mmCIF file of C-alpha atoms in Angstrom:
data_model
loop_
_atom_site.group_PDB
_atom_site.id
_atom_site.type_symbol
_atom_site.label_atom_id
_atom_site.label_comp_id
_atom_site.label_asym_id
_atom_site.label_seq_id
_atom_site.Cartn_x
_atom_site.Cartn_y
_atom_site.Cartn_z
ATOM 1 C CA MET A 250 0.095 0.188 0.220
ATOM 2 C CA GLY A 251 1.684 3.752 -0.925
ATOM 3 C CA VAL A 252 2.213 6.313 1.650
ATOM 4 C CA VAL A 253 -1.047 8.558 1.677
ATOM 5 C CA LYS A 254 -0.103 12.050 2.037
ATOM 6 C CA LEU A 255 -3.091 13.166 4.775
ATOM 7 C CA SER A 256 -3.204 16.853 4.813
ATOM 8 C CA THR A 257 -4.316 15.619 0.893
ATOM 9 C CA ALA A 258 -5.953 12.535 1.675
ATOM 10 C CA GLY A 259 -8.116 13.931 4.483
ATOM 11 C CA ILE A 260 -9.157 11.667 7.604
ATOM 12 C CA ARG A 261 -12.749 10.003 7.176
ATOM 13 C CA ASN A 262 -15.017 8.466 9.523
ATOM 14 C CA TYR A 263 -12.068 9.342 12.579
ATOM 15 C CA SER A 264 -11.765 7.806 15.717
ATOM 16 C CA LYS A 265 -9.672 8.687 18.241
ATOM 17 C CA THR A 266 -8.826 5.831 21.248
ATOM 18 C CA SER A 267 -7.224 6.653 24.192
ATOM 19 C CA ASN A 268 -4.787 3.460 24.734
ATOM 20 C CA PHE A 269 -3.299 1.276 22.676
ATOM 21 C CA LEU A 270 -5.772 -1.287 23.036
ATOM 22 C CA SER A 271 -8.109 0.333 20.591
ATOM 23 C CA GLY A 272 -12.235 -0.616 21.499
ATOM 24 C CA ASN A 273 -10.361 -2.614 24.262
ATOM 25 C CA ALA A 274 -10.118 -1.299 27.972
ATOM 26 C CA PRO A 275 -7.817 0.197 29.309
ATOM 27 C CA LEU A 276 -4.608 -1.692 30.897
ATOM 28 C CA SER A 277 -4.252 -1.680 34.547
ATOM 29 C CA LEU A 278 -1.135 -3.732 35.664
ATOM 30 C CA GLY A 279 -1.861 -1.807 39.453
ATOM 31 C CA SER A 280 0.576 -0.284 41.622
ATOM 32 C CA PHE A 281 -1.731 -2.396 45.012
ATOM 33 C CA ASP A 282 -1.107 -5.354 44.276
ATOM 34 C CA LEU A 283 -3.061 -8.562 46.338
ATOM 35 C CA LEU A 284 -1.052 -11.624 46.975
ATOM 36 C CA GLU A 285 -1.924 -13.746 48.938
ATOM 37 C CA THR A 286 -5.245 -14.466 51.695
ATOM 38 C CA THR A 287 -4.934 -16.277 54.716
ATOM 39 C CA THR A 288 -8.438 -17.472 56.873
ATOM 40 C CA LEU A 289 -8.090 -19.622 59.529
ATOM 41 C CA SER A 290 -10.807 -22.532 59.188
ATOM 42 C CA SER A 291 -9.953 -23.803 62.706
ATOM 43 C CA SER A 292 -7.486 -22.526 65.272
ATOM 44 C CA ALA A 293 -3.938 -21.543 65.045
ATOM 45 C CA SER A 294 -0.645 -20.977 66.881
ATOM 46 C CA SER A 295 0.009 -18.936 63.900
ATOM 47 C CA VAL A 296 0.068 -17.401 60.075
ATOM 48 C CA THR A 297 3.214 -16.422 58.230
ATOM 49 C CA PHE A 298 4.001 -15.441 54.503
ATOM 50 C CA SER A 299 6.829 -16.740 53.794
ATOM 51 C CA GLY A 300 9.228 -16.978 50.362
ATOM 52 C CA LEU A 301 8.430 -13.433 49.879
ATOM 53 C CA GLY A 302 11.733 -12.921 48.548
ATOM 54 C CA ALA A 303 9.599 -13.242 44.994
ATOM 55 C CA TYR A 304 7.897 -10.527 45.736
ATOM 56 C CA SER A 305 10.560 -8.020 44.400
ATOM 57 C CA ASP A 306 8.102 -6.897 42.433
ATOM 58 C CA TYR A 307 6.877 -4.315 44.736
ATOM 59 C CA LYS A 308 8.778 -1.600 47.046
ATOM 60 C CA HIS A 309 6.521 -2.117 50.073
ATOM 61 C CA LEU A 310 3.585 -5.066 51.401
ATOM 62 C CA GLN A 311 0.479 -4.121 53.104
ATOM 63 C CA ILE A 312 -1.626 -6.340 55.849
ATOM 64 C CA ARG A 313 -4.812 -5.983 56.635
ATOM 65 C CA GLY A 314 -6.492 -8.427 59.145
ATOM 66 C CA VAL A 315 -8.929 -8.647 61.387
ATOM 67 C CA VAL A 316 -8.674 -10.916 63.983
ATOM 68 C CA ARG A 317 -9.579 -12.353 67.351
ATOM 69 C CA ALA A 318 -7.727 -15.351 70.530
ATOM 70 C CA PRO A 319 -8.213 -16.093 73.640
ATOM 71 C CA THR A 320 -5.567 -13.069 74.963
ATOM 72 C CA ASP A 321 -5.751 -9.755 73.335
ATOM 73 C CA ASN A 322 -2.041 -8.899 71.480
ATOM 74 C CA LEU A 323 -0.877 -10.143 68.697
ATOM 75 C CA PHE A 324 2.996 -10.341 68.235
ATOM 76 C CA MET A 325 4.521 -10.708 65.002
ATOM 77 C CA ARG A 326 8.276 -11.857 63.875
ATOM 78 C CA VAL A 327 10.518 -11.892 61.441
ATOM 79 C CA ASN A 328 12.834 -14.078 59.189
ATOM 80 C CA GLY A 329 12.479 -16.594 62.151
ATOM 81 C CA VAL A 330 14.284 -14.624 63.656
ATOM 82 C CA SER A 331 13.129 -15.053 68.038
ATOM 83 C CA THR A 332 16.317 -13.401 69.553
ATOM 84 C CA THR A 333 16.010 -9.763 70.715
ATOM 85 C CA ASP A 334 16.334 -7.984 67.825
ATOM 86 C CA TYR A 335 13.234 -5.966 67.739
ATOM 87 C CA ALA A 336 11.878 -2.536 68.927
ATOM 88 C CA TYR A 337 8.529 -0.866 69.786
ATOM 89 C CA HIS A 338 6.833 2.003 70.867
ATOM 90 C CA LYS A 339 3.099 2.099 71.166
ATOM 91 C CA ILE A 340 -0.195 4.970 71.705
ATOM 92 C CA ARG A 341 -3.053 4.181 72.699
ATOM 93 C CA GLY A 342 -6.574 5.173 73.037
ATOM 94 C CA ASN A 343 -8.536 3.222 75.530
ATOM 95 C CA GLY A 344 -12.093 5.427 75.633
ATOM 96 C CA SER A 345 -10.720 7.593 78.701
ATOM 97 C CA THR A 346 -7.077 8.154 78.300
ATOM 98 C CA VAL A 347 -4.594 8.284 76.456
ATOM 99 C CA THR A 348 -1.263 6.255 77.009
ATOM 100 C CA SER A 349 1.811 5.254 75.653
ATOM 101 C CA SER A 350 4.735 2.449 75.996
ATOM 102 C CA ALA A 351 7.250 0.732 74.328
ATOM 103 C CA SER A 352 10.401 -1.871 74.064
ATOM 104 C CA SER A 353 13.602 -2.122 72.659
ATOM 105 C CA SER A 354 16.065 -5.270 72.835
ATOM 106 C CA SER A 355 12.573 -7.070 72.874
ATOM 107 C CA ASN A 356 12.353 -11.057 70.936
ATOM 108 C CA GLN A 357 9.232 -9.986 69.131
ATOM 109 C CA ILE A 358 7.391 -6.907 68.152
ATOM 110 C CA ALA A 359 3.819 -6.204 69.581
ATOM 111 C CA ILE A 360 2.243 -4.809 66.591
ATOM 112 C CA ALA A 361 -1.709 -5.144 67.801
ATOM 113 C CA GLU A 362 -3.781 -4.963 70.039
ATOM 114 C CA ILE A 363 -7.206 -7.400 69.585
ATOM 115 C CA SER A 364 -9.988 -8.589 70.148
ATOM 116 C CA SER A 365 -10.580 -11.556 72.822
ATOM 117 C CA THR A 366 -12.933 -14.661 72.383
ATOM 118 C CA GLY A 367 -13.948 -12.789 76.443
ATOM 119 C CA GLU A 368 -15.718 -10.428 73.628
ATOM 120 C CA ALA A 369 -19.461 -11.331 71.832
ATOM 121 C CA ALA A 370 -19.476 -13.733 69.424
ATOM 122 C CA GLY A 371 -18.691 -11.599 66.088
ATOM 123 C CA ILE A 372 -16.243 -9.993 67.099
ATOM 124 C CA TYR A 373 -13.136 -9.348 65.985
ATOM 125 C CA SER A 374 -10.179 -6.063 65.649
ATOM 126 C CA ALA A 375 -9.056 -4.614 62.870
ATOM 127 C CA MET A 376 -5.304 -3.633 61.924
ATOM 128 C CA VAL A 377 -3.586 -2.652 58.236
ATOM 129 C CA LEU A 378 0.111 -2.284 59.157
ATOM 130 C CA ASP A 379 3.159 -1.564 56.298
ATOM 131 C CA VAL A 380 5.874 -2.394 55.641
ATOM 132 C CA LEU A 381 7.964 -0.383 54.717
ATOM 133 C CA ASP A 382 10.634 -1.575 51.584
ATOM 134 C CA PHE A 383 10.823 -4.770 53.193
ATOM 135 C CA GLY A 384 12.733 -5.756 49.839
ATOM 136 C CA SER A 385 16.461 -3.637 51.091
ATOM 137 C CA SER A 386 19.255 -5.546 52.287
ATOM 138 C CA SER A 387 20.820 -1.824 53.704
ATOM 139 C CA LYS A 388 18.468 -0.896 56.160
ATOM 140 C CA ASN A 389 16.886 -1.800 59.291
ATOM 141 C CA THR A 390 13.361 -2.344 58.238
ATOM 142 C CA THR A 391 9.849 -0.647 60.452
ATOM 143 C CA PHE A 392 6.730 -1.382 60.822
ATOM 144 C CA ARG A 393 3.912 0.474 61.068
ATOM 145 C CA SER A 394 0.243 -0.190 62.404
ATOM 146 C CA LEU A 395 -3.243 1.168 62.852
ATOM 147 C CA HIS A 396 -4.983 -1.384 65.057
ATOM 148 C CA GLY A 397 -8.446 -1.047 66.148
ATOM 149 C CA LYS A 398 -11.609 -2.153 68.971
ATOM 150 C CA THR A 399 -14.452 -1.838 70.677
ATOM 151 C CA GLY A 400 -16.675 -4.141 72.626
ATOM 152 C CA ALA A 401 -16.300 -4.871 76.811
ATOM 153 C CA GLY A 402 -12.393 -3.648 76.013
ATOM 154 C CA ASN A 403 -12.476 -0.265 73.591
ATOM 155 C CA ARG A 404 -9.026 0.940 72.013
ATOM 156 C CA ILE A 405 -7.356 2.254 69.101
ATOM 157 C CA GLY A 406 -3.332 2.549 68.799
ATOM 158 C CA LEU A 407 -0.960 3.349 66.936
ATOM 159 C CA SER A 408 2.501 1.318 66.470
ATOM 160 C CA SER A 409 5.469 1.025 64.657
ATOM 161 C CA GLY A 410 8.262 -1.357 64.815
ATOM 162 C CA LEU A 411 11.935 -1.906 64.246
ATOM 163 C CA PHE A 412 13.344 -5.117 62.788
ATOM 164 C CA ASN A 413 17.197 -4.113 63.867
ATOM 165 C CA SER A 414 18.820 -6.489 61.043
ATOM 166 C CA THR A 415 19.606 -5.213 57.753
ATOM 167 C CA ALA A 416 18.608 -8.721 56.475
ATOM 168 C CA ALA A 417 15.892 -8.485 53.308
ATOM 169 C CA VAL A 418 12.288 -9.384 55.400
ATOM 170 C CA THR A 419 11.135 -12.812 53.610
ATOM 171 C CA SER A 420 8.844 -14.522 56.293
ATOM 172 C CA LEU A 421 6.276 -12.519 58.526
ATOM 173 C CA GLU A 422 4.864 -14.433 60.978
ATOM 174 C CA PHE A 423 1.820 -12.968 63.404
ATOM 175 C CA TYR A 424 0.761 -14.414 66.710
ATOM 176 C CA ALA A 425 -1.486 -14.604 70.023
ATOM 177 C CA ASP A 426 -0.683 -16.065 73.940
ATOM 178 C CA THR A 427 -2.536 -18.633 72.443
ATOM 179 C CA ASP A 428 -4.636 -19.511 69.476
ATOM 180 C CA MET A 429 -5.880 -17.099 66.686
ATOM 181 C CA VAL A 430 -9.532 -18.406 66.112
ATOM 182 C CA SER A 431 -11.326 -19.732 63.667
ATOM 183 C CA GLY A 432 -12.430 -16.628 60.911
ATOM 184 C CA VAL A 433 -9.181 -14.721 61.154
ATOM 185 C CA ARG A 434 -7.749 -12.642 58.216
ATOM 186 C CA PHE A 435 -4.932 -11.586 57.186
ATOM 187 C CA ALA A 436 -3.997 -10.353 53.624
ATOM 188 C CA LEU A 437 -1.118 -9.292 52.482
ATOM 189 C CA TYR A 438 -0.730 -6.745 49.681
ATOM 190 C CA GLY A 439 2.267 -5.759 47.574
ATOM 191 C CA VAL A 440 2.600 -1.918 46.768
ATOM 192 C CA LYS A 441 4.584 -0.575 43.399
ATOM 193 C CA MET B 227 -0.952 -14.484 41.137
ATOM 194 C CA ALA B 228 -1.412 -10.886 42.177
ATOM 195 C CA THR B 229 -4.159 -9.810 41.808
ATOM 196 C CA PRO B 230 -4.565 -5.678 41.377
ATOM 197 C CA THR B 231 -6.726 -4.153 43.748
ATOM 198 C CA TYR B 232 -8.134 -0.791 45.729
ATOM 199 C CA THR B 233 -10.403 0.167 42.532
ATOM 200 C CA LEU B 234 -12.550 2.798 42.860
ATOM 201 C CA ILE B 235 -16.504 1.363 43.581
ATOM 202 C CA ASP B 236 -17.038 4.699 43.268
ATOM 203 C CA SER B 237 -17.400 8.593 43.101
ATOM 204 C CA VAL B 238 -19.441 11.498 43.951
ATOM 205 C CA THR B 239 -18.911 15.361 44.240
ATOM 206 C CA LEU B 240 -21.752 17.224 44.885
ATOM 207 C CA THR B 241 -22.459 20.298 43.593
ATOM 208 C CA SER B 242 -25.254 20.975 45.815
ATOM 209 C CA SER B 243 -25.348 19.878 49.601
ATOM 210 C CA ALA B 244 -27.088 17.449 50.184
ATOM 211 C CA SER B 245 -27.949 16.138 53.581
ATOM 212 C CA SER B 246 -26.347 12.626 52.080
ATOM 213 C CA VAL B 247 -24.232 10.563 49.884
ATOM 214 C CA THR B 248 -25.504 6.388 49.602
ATOM 215 C CA PHE B 249 -23.920 3.970 47.658
ATOM 216 C CA SER B 250 -25.686 0.986 47.255
ATOM 217 C CA GLY B 251 -25.237 -2.544 45.652
ATOM 218 C CA ILE B 252 -22.023 -3.206 46.522
ATOM 219 C CA SER B 253 -21.106 -6.385 45.185
ATOM 220 C CA ALA B 254 -19.357 -9.728 48.016
ATOM 221 C CA ALA B 255 -17.607 -10.424 44.433
ATOM 222 C CA GLY B 256 -14.192 -9.909 45.481
ATOM 223 C CA LYS B 257 -14.288 -9.620 49.398
ATOM 224 C CA GLY B 258 -12.329 -7.949 51.276
ATOM 225 C CA ASP B 259 -12.024 -4.309 53.166
ATOM 226 C CA LEU B 260 -13.539 -1.598 51.684
ATOM 227 C CA VAL B 261 -12.199 2.939 52.128
ATOM 228 C CA LEU B 262 -14.515 5.526 51.549
ATOM 229 C CA VAL B 263 -12.814 8.970 52.033
ATOM 230 C CA VAL B 264 -14.642 12.147 52.002
ATOM 231 C CA ASN B 265 -13.108 15.410 52.041
ATOM 232 C CA LYS B 266 -15.447 18.757 53.205
ATOM 233 C CA PRO B 267 -14.634 21.627 52.276
ATOM 234 C CA SER B 268 -16.017 23.505 54.862
ATOM 235 C CA GLY B 269 -19.445 22.651 56.912
ATOM 236 C CA ASP B 270 -19.861 20.840 60.521
ATOM 237 C CA TYR B 271 -16.713 18.397 60.469
ATOM 238 C CA ARG B 272 -18.315 16.396 61.758
ATOM 239 C CA THR B 273 -18.635 13.062 58.366
ATOM 240 C CA SER B 274 -20.994 10.385 59.736
ATOM 241 C CA LEU B 275 -21.589 6.662 58.244
ATOM 242 C CA ARG B 276 -24.492 4.140 57.992
ATOM 243 C CA PHE B 277 -24.603 0.438 57.027
ATOM 244 C CA ASN B 278 -27.553 -1.178 54.649
ATOM 245 C CA GLY B 279 -30.007 2.359 56.300
ATOM 246 C CA ASP B 280 -29.398 1.284 60.044
ATOM 247 C CA SER B 281 -30.643 3.945 62.035
ATOM 248 C CA GLY B 282 -30.977 1.690 65.231
ATOM 249 C CA THR B 283 -28.009 2.020 68.085
ATOM 250 C CA ASN B 284 -25.730 -0.450 66.065
ATOM 251 C CA TYR B 285 -22.990 0.949 66.649
ATOM 252 C CA SER B 286 -20.058 2.174 68.875
ATOM 253 C CA GLY B 287 -16.847 3.802 68.728
ATOM 254 C CA VAL B 288 -13.408 4.479 70.522
ATOM 255 C CA SER B 289 -11.548 7.683 69.429
ATOM 256 C CA MET B 290 -7.960 8.983 70.825
ATOM 257 C CA GLN B 291 -7.370 12.641 69.990
ATOM 258 C CA GLY B 292 -4.881 15.298 69.801
ATOM 259 C CA ASP B 293 -5.621 19.315 69.255
ATOM 260 C CA GLY B 294 -2.729 20.733 69.387
ATOM 261 C CA SER B 295 -1.910 20.594 73.973
ATOM 262 C CA ALA B 296 -3.541 18.027 74.733
ATOM 263 C CA ALA B 297 -4.219 13.892 74.005
ATOM 264 C CA VAL B 298 -8.266 11.960 74.914
ATOM 265 C CA SER B 299 -9.956 9.736 74.242
ATOM 266 C CA TYR B 300 -13.509 8.919 74.048
ATOM 267 C CA SER B 301 -15.272 6.190 73.095
ATOM 268 C CA ASP B 302 -18.847 5.590 72.616
ATOM 269 C CA SER B 303 -22.199 3.013 72.469
ATOM 270 C CA ALA B 304 -24.984 2.649 70.515
ATOM 271 C CA GLN B 305 -24.676 5.376 68.841
ATOM 272 C CA SER B 306 -27.845 5.073 65.808
ATOM 273 C CA TYR B 307 -23.718 5.418 63.558
ATOM 274 C CA ILE B 308 -20.655 6.245 63.177
ATOM 275 C CA TRP B 309 -19.351 9.644 63.281
ATOM 276 C CA SER B 310 -16.228 10.758 62.932
ATOM 277 C CA PRO B 311 -13.840 12.746 64.668
ATOM 278 C CA LEU B 312 -16.134 10.551 68.327
ATOM 279 C CA PHE B 313 -15.938 14.238 69.660
ATOM 280 C CA ASN B 314 -18.845 16.196 71.322
ATOM 281 C CA SER B 315 -18.505 19.510 69.972
ATOM 282 C CA GLY B 316 -18.446 20.410 66.082
ATOM 283 C CA GLY B 317 -17.696 23.542 63.957
ATOM 284 C CA ASN B 318 -17.451 25.102 60.444
ATOM 285 C CA LYS B 319 -14.064 23.465 59.253
ATOM 286 C CA ALA B 320 -12.747 21.850 56.390
ATOM 287 C CA SER B 321 -12.013 17.835 57.450
ATOM 288 C CA VAL B 322 -11.146 15.016 56.137
ATOM 289 C CA THR B 323 -12.141 11.586 56.938
ATOM 290 C CA ILE B 324 -11.317 8.171 55.418
ATOM 291 C CA PHE B 325 -12.643 5.000 57.010
ATOM 292 C CA GLN B 326 -11.690 1.173 56.654
ATOM 293 C CA ILE B 327 -13.978 -0.823 56.589
ATOM 294 C CA GLN B 328 -12.186 -4.497 57.586
ATOM 295 C CA ASP B 329 -14.219 -7.898 55.875
ATOM 296 C CA PHE B 330 -17.805 -5.725 54.559
ATOM 297 C CA ALA B 331 -19.110 -9.314 53.024
ATOM 298 C CA ALA B 332 -18.395 -11.513 56.064
ATOM 299 C CA THR B 333 -21.638 -12.608 57.159
ATOM 300 C CA ASP B 334 -19.768 -14.084 60.756
ATOM 301 C CA LYS B 335 -18.085 -10.199 61.973
ATOM 302 C CA HIS B 336 -19.525 -7.762 62.989
ATOM 303 C CA LYS B 337 -17.837 -5.090 61.187
ATOM 304 C CA ALA B 338 -14.840 -3.384 61.801
ATOM 305 C CA VAL B 339 -14.605 0.254 61.238
ATOM 306 C CA LEU B 340 -10.608 2.532 61.445
ATOM 307 C CA SER B 341 -10.893 5.804 60.694
ATOM 308 C CA ARG B 342 -8.345 8.422 60.564
ATOM 309 C CA ASN B 343 -9.564 11.971 60.462
ATOM 310 C CA ASN B 344 -7.569 15.465 59.746
ATOM 311 C CA ILE B 345 -9.114 18.597 60.340
ATOM 312 C CA HIS B 346 -7.014 21.640 59.783
ATOM 313 C CA THR B 347 -6.287 23.490 63.372
ATOM 314 C CA VAL B 348 -8.006 21.990 64.805
ATOM 315 C CA ARG B 349 -7.187 18.020 66.148
ATOM 316 C CA VAL B 350 -6.508 15.170 64.413
ATOM 317 C CA SER B 351 -8.050 11.230 65.357
ATOM 318 C CA ALA B 352 -7.734 7.502 64.821
ATOM 319 C CA GLU B 353 -10.773 5.602 66.009
ATOM 320 C CA ALA B 354 -12.191 1.536 66.145
ATOM 321 C CA TRP B 355 -15.740 1.399 65.245
ATOM 322 C CA ARG B 356 -18.030 -1.354 65.319
ATOM 323 C CA TRP B 357 -21.514 -2.298 63.410
ATOM 324 C CA ALA B 358 -22.843 -4.980 65.944
ATOM 325 C CA ASN B 359 -24.222 -6.840 62.981
ATOM 326 C CA THR B 360 -23.345 -9.938 60.904
ATOM 327 C CA ALA B 361 -24.513 -8.735 58.002
ATOM 328 C CA ALA B 362 -22.664 -7.966 54.553
ATOM 329 C CA ILE B 363 -22.868 -4.775 53.407
ATOM 330 C CA THR B 364 -24.314 -3.789 50.315
ATOM 331 C CA SER B 365 -25.442 0.175 51.505
ATOM 332 C CA LEU B 366 -23.748 2.877 53.001
ATOM 333 C CA ASP B 367 -24.348 6.238 52.981
ATOM 334 C CA THR B 368 -22.459 8.741 54.648
ATOM 335 C CA GLY B 369 -23.524 12.015 55.459
ATOM 336 C CA GLY B 370 -23.373 15.136 57.851
ATOM 337 C CA TYR B 371 -23.406 14.944 61.552
ATOM 338 C CA PHE B 372 -26.877 14.522 63.699
ATOM 339 C CA ALA B 373 -28.805 14.380 60.033
ATOM 340 C CA GLY B 374 -26.260 17.919 59.183
ATOM 341 C CA SER B 375 -25.921 18.374 55.646
ATOM 342 C CA LEU B 376 -22.419 18.043 53.579
ATOM 343 C CA PRO B 377 -21.074 21.311 51.466
ATOM 344 C CA VAL B 378 -21.393 21.898 47.964
ATOM 345 C CA GLY B 379 -17.578 20.690 46.605
ATOM 346 C CA THR B 380 -17.587 17.983 48.896
ATOM 347 C CA THR B 381 -15.966 14.462 47.533
ATOM 348 C CA VAL B 382 -16.720 10.794 48.054
ATOM 349 C CA HIS B 383 -14.654 7.775 47.106
ATOM 350 C CA LEU B 384 -15.287 4.473 47.741
ATOM 351 C CA TYR B 385 -13.115 1.763 46.922
ATOM 352 C CA GLN B 386 -12.854 -2.317 47.401
ATOM 353 C CA ILE B 387 -9.088 -3.744 48.080
ATOM 354 C CA VAL B 388 -9.593 -6.886 47.748
ATOM 355 C CA SER B 389 -9.380 -10.091 49.704
ATOM 356 C CA GLU B 390 -9.531 -14.269 48.496
#
């Protein structure tokens, strides 16, 4: 087919498209992706996301959870490390006062206060946790969470955590003092 | 396999004041969480939220706030809607409130909500709320405090973050 000079030939039946997939929906590659979900169908002592090195396409991770256990603290560990390589700070409101506490040289991060099984059935606490620059091998990894619960024990809190190691994060383990119950859900997301 | 998410379900920009904005027909497909962002340019800085048209006293919350001089915490139960910030004195200020509604499609859980509210020159707050109902959320409406209106220019965005 020969080349036609448009200024001479003109264009008929003109159709403008806004993407490279003419006639199709725009392609969305996404910058916030669901990677994995664990929902407990029976009680379990912990939930672990492992093999996180496979998610090197992502810069940060977010874990969104609904949690309930016999006791009201949720802890986390990184890469299976159980030595005193963690630190954390907490600020909490209980409906009357706001308090703050911290721990250094801890063997775990207290990342959220959660609904206990002493609460009415169906009450689960909420948590949103960010893991920043998890793949870095030159930074100590930091965490931050927003979490809360209402019921017999009201609590709203912000927590920060430190894994005092420059190792890339390859696994995250979440656990309570005693087994978490059926219905608990942790969903892992990658952020580019 | 990674699933792109944080999907905009719907958005509204008010060109005239309204008593509330309702999103209905929310599908349980994909489950996961909802994120509601309410940005008000003026009016009472408190924002309300209800689920499935439930005006019963089924909402309870706890708040942690700072106003530049002190940090305080409040709680309230048996409320007829969520209101954020949970503070008994309102005022005419711009405000931004983000509600995160966890596991909205579950039928075996009360619905837990985390909210964050910023009010320029007034206060910053973080809150937890609970709707004492195990029904899946199929609609929600947000409005001003105590049936107050949402002013012109208010933007409301609803997103879904799927789980499995």
